[in-house]
Amino acid sequence: KMLLQGTHKRTAEQIATEIESVGGSIDTFGGNNCFGISAEVISGDFETGLHLLADVLLNPTFPEDAFRREQEIQLAGIKEQNDHMLQTGARMMRRALFGETTYGLDAIGSEESVRSIKVSDLQKFHRDLAAPNNCVLSIFGDVNADEVKSTLEKILGGWKAQTKVAEKIPQSPPLNRIQ
């Protein structure tokens, strides 16, 4: 969510206003093994949408006040999910199957992990992982492939590959049998 909280060129409000002005949408997502941004615009606004998506992806500022708000929202979400019996059971099953790593972890974190994150951690995470050699870009709709390629080269052509390899992810133990 912090990617949408401001860039060096735009505030969070400007990001929202710009995407809404073309009738589009932009959102972020994350899970156990990925994070990303999705944007939807009509084909005539493709370049506008790509400029906005590129700015959000490449130039986030991670403002401290927005970080604190998002942290509180995340903590409230963690507390709220404990009120849902089926979700709690599913989390417990994943933990039993996969242990304390990768898919055994809750994608929204724990109260302890969310409280421990700092803006500098987000900056490092972004710097280390948001790179073209670590991304998948999908574009679909009523577009011309040659025009899309040309626009991508113009907007994202200077995006440099990351030479640093991400830290080794701990391997999950073999699946436990549930009896």
PDB file of N, CA and C in Angstrom, residues 68-84 108-111 114-115:
ATOM      1  N   ARG A  68       2.826   5.262   9.190  1.00  0.00           N
ATOM      2  CA  ARG A  68       2.201   5.032  10.504  1.00  0.00           C
ATOM      3  C   ARG A  68       0.715   4.697  10.350  1.00  0.00           C
ATOM      4  N   ARG A  69       0.011   5.419   9.466  1.00  0.00           N
ATOM      5  CA  ARG A  69      -1.411   5.121   9.223  1.00  0.00           C
ATOM      6  C   ARG A  69      -1.580   3.699   8.688  1.00  0.00           C
ATOM      7  N   GLU A  70      -0.791   3.329   7.685  1.00  0.00           N
ATOM      8  CA  GLU A  70      -0.895   1.990   7.094  1.00  0.00           C
ATOM      9  C   GLU A  70      -0.541   0.917   8.113  1.00  0.00           C
ATOM     10  N   GLN A  71       0.429   1.203   8.969  1.00  0.00           N
ATOM     11  CA  GLN A  71       0.812   0.260  10.009  1.00  0.00           C
ATOM     12  C   GLN A  71      -0.361   0.025  10.961  1.00  0.00           C
ATOM     13  N   GLU A  72      -1.051   1.097  11.357  1.00  0.00           N
ATOM     14  CA  GLU A  72      -2.213   0.959  12.245  1.00  0.00           C
ATOM     15  C   GLU A  72      -3.348   0.204  11.561  1.00  0.00           C
ATOM     16  N   ILE A  73      -3.563   0.464  10.281  1.00  0.00           N
ATOM     17  CA  ILE A  73      -4.598  -0.260   9.526  1.00  0.00           C
ATOM     18  C   ILE A  73      -4.261  -1.748   9.483  1.00  0.00           C
ATOM     19  N   GLN A  74      -2.988  -2.056   9.235  1.00  0.00           N
ATOM     20  CA  GLN A  74      -2.548  -3.452   9.188  1.00  0.00           C
ATOM     21  C   GLN A  74      -2.740  -4.131  10.544  1.00  0.00           C
ATOM     22  N   LEU A  75      -2.378  -3.449  11.607  1.00  0.00           N
ATOM     23  CA  LEU A  75      -2.551  -4.018  12.948  1.00  0.00           C
ATOM     24  C   LEU A  75      -4.030  -4.263  13.264  1.00  0.00           C
ATOM     25  N   ALA A  76      -4.885  -3.339  12.872  1.00  0.00           N
ATOM     26  CA  ALA A  76      -6.332  -3.522  13.077  1.00  0.00           C
ATOM     27  C   ALA A  76      -6.833  -4.720  12.281  1.00  0.00           C
ATOM     28  N   GLY A  77      -6.323  -4.889  11.062  1.00  0.00           N
ATOM     29  CA  GLY A  77      -6.703  -6.033  10.234  1.00  0.00           C
ATOM     30  C   GLY A  77      -6.284  -7.354  10.847  1.00  0.00           C
ATOM     31  N   ILE A  78      -5.116  -7.370  11.445  1.00  0.00           N
ATOM     32  CA  ILE A  78      -4.632  -8.589  12.113  1.00  0.00           C
ATOM     33  C   ILE A  78      -5.535  -8.927  13.290  1.00  0.00           C
ATOM     34  N   LYS A  79      -5.876  -7.926  14.090  1.00  0.00           N
ATOM     35  CA  LYS A  79      -6.765  -8.165  15.242  1.00  0.00           C
ATOM     36  C   LYS A  79      -8.148  -8.610  14.771  1.00  0.00           C
ATOM     37  N   GLU A  80      -8.635  -7.989  13.712  1.00  0.00           N
ATOM     38  CA  GLU A  80      -9.973  -8.295  13.205  1.00  0.00           C
ATOM     39  C   GLU A  80     -10.051  -9.717  12.650  1.00  0.00           C
ATOM     40  N   GLN A  81      -8.993 -10.200  12.007  1.00  0.00           N
ATOM     41  CA  GLN A  81      -9.051 -11.539  11.426  1.00  0.00           C
ATOM     42  C   GLN A  81      -9.170 -12.629  12.482  1.00  0.00           C
ATOM     43  N   ASN A  82      -8.767 -12.327  13.701  1.00  0.00           N
ATOM     44  CA  ASN A  82      -8.897 -13.308  14.777  1.00  0.00           C
ATOM     45  C   ASN A  82     -10.349 -13.571  15.150  1.00  0.00           C
ATOM     46  N   ASP A  83     -11.263 -12.724  14.688  1.00  0.00           N
ATOM     47  CA  ASP A  83     -12.686 -12.914  14.949  1.00  0.00           C
ATOM     48  C   ASP A  83     -13.333 -13.877  13.951  1.00  0.00           C
ATOM     49  N   HIS A  84     -12.573 -14.377  12.991  1.00  0.00           N
ATOM     50  CA  HIS A  84     -13.118 -15.246  11.946  1.00  0.00           C
ATOM     51  C   HIS A  84     -12.571 -16.658  12.109  1.00  0.00           C
ATOM     52  N   ILE A 108      -0.298 -11.147   5.858  1.00  0.00           N
ATOM     53  CA  ILE A 108      -0.450  -9.797   6.415  1.00  0.00           C
ATOM     54  C   ILE A 108       0.426  -9.579   7.643  1.00  0.00           C
ATOM     55  N   GLY A 109       1.171 -10.615   8.028  1.00  0.00           N
ATOM     56  CA  GLY A 109       2.108 -10.465   9.125  1.00  0.00           C
ATOM     57  C   GLY A 109       1.483 -10.753  10.476  1.00  0.00           C
ATOM     58  N   SER A 110       2.291 -10.569  11.481  1.00  0.00           N
ATOM     59  CA  SER A 110       1.845 -10.699  12.868  1.00  0.00           C
ATOM     60  C   SER A 110       1.944  -9.318  13.504  1.00  0.00           C
ATOM     61  N   GLU A 111       1.297  -9.157  14.658  1.00  0.00           N
ATOM     62  CA  GLU A 111       1.405  -7.861  15.339  1.00  0.00           C
ATOM     63  C   GLU A 111       2.874  -7.522  15.577  1.00  0.00           C
ATOM     64  N   VAL A 114       4.668  -6.545  12.187  1.00  0.00           N
ATOM     65  CA  VAL A 114       4.214  -5.253  11.666  1.00  0.00           C
ATOM     66  C   VAL A 114       4.736  -4.112  12.532  1.00  0.00           C
ATOM     67  N   ARG A 115       4.721  -4.301  13.834  1.00  0.00           N
ATOM     68  CA  ARG A 115       5.242  -3.251  14.728  1.00  0.00           C
ATOM     69  C   ARG A 115       6.742  -3.026  14.545  1.00  0.00           C
TER      70      ARG A 115
END
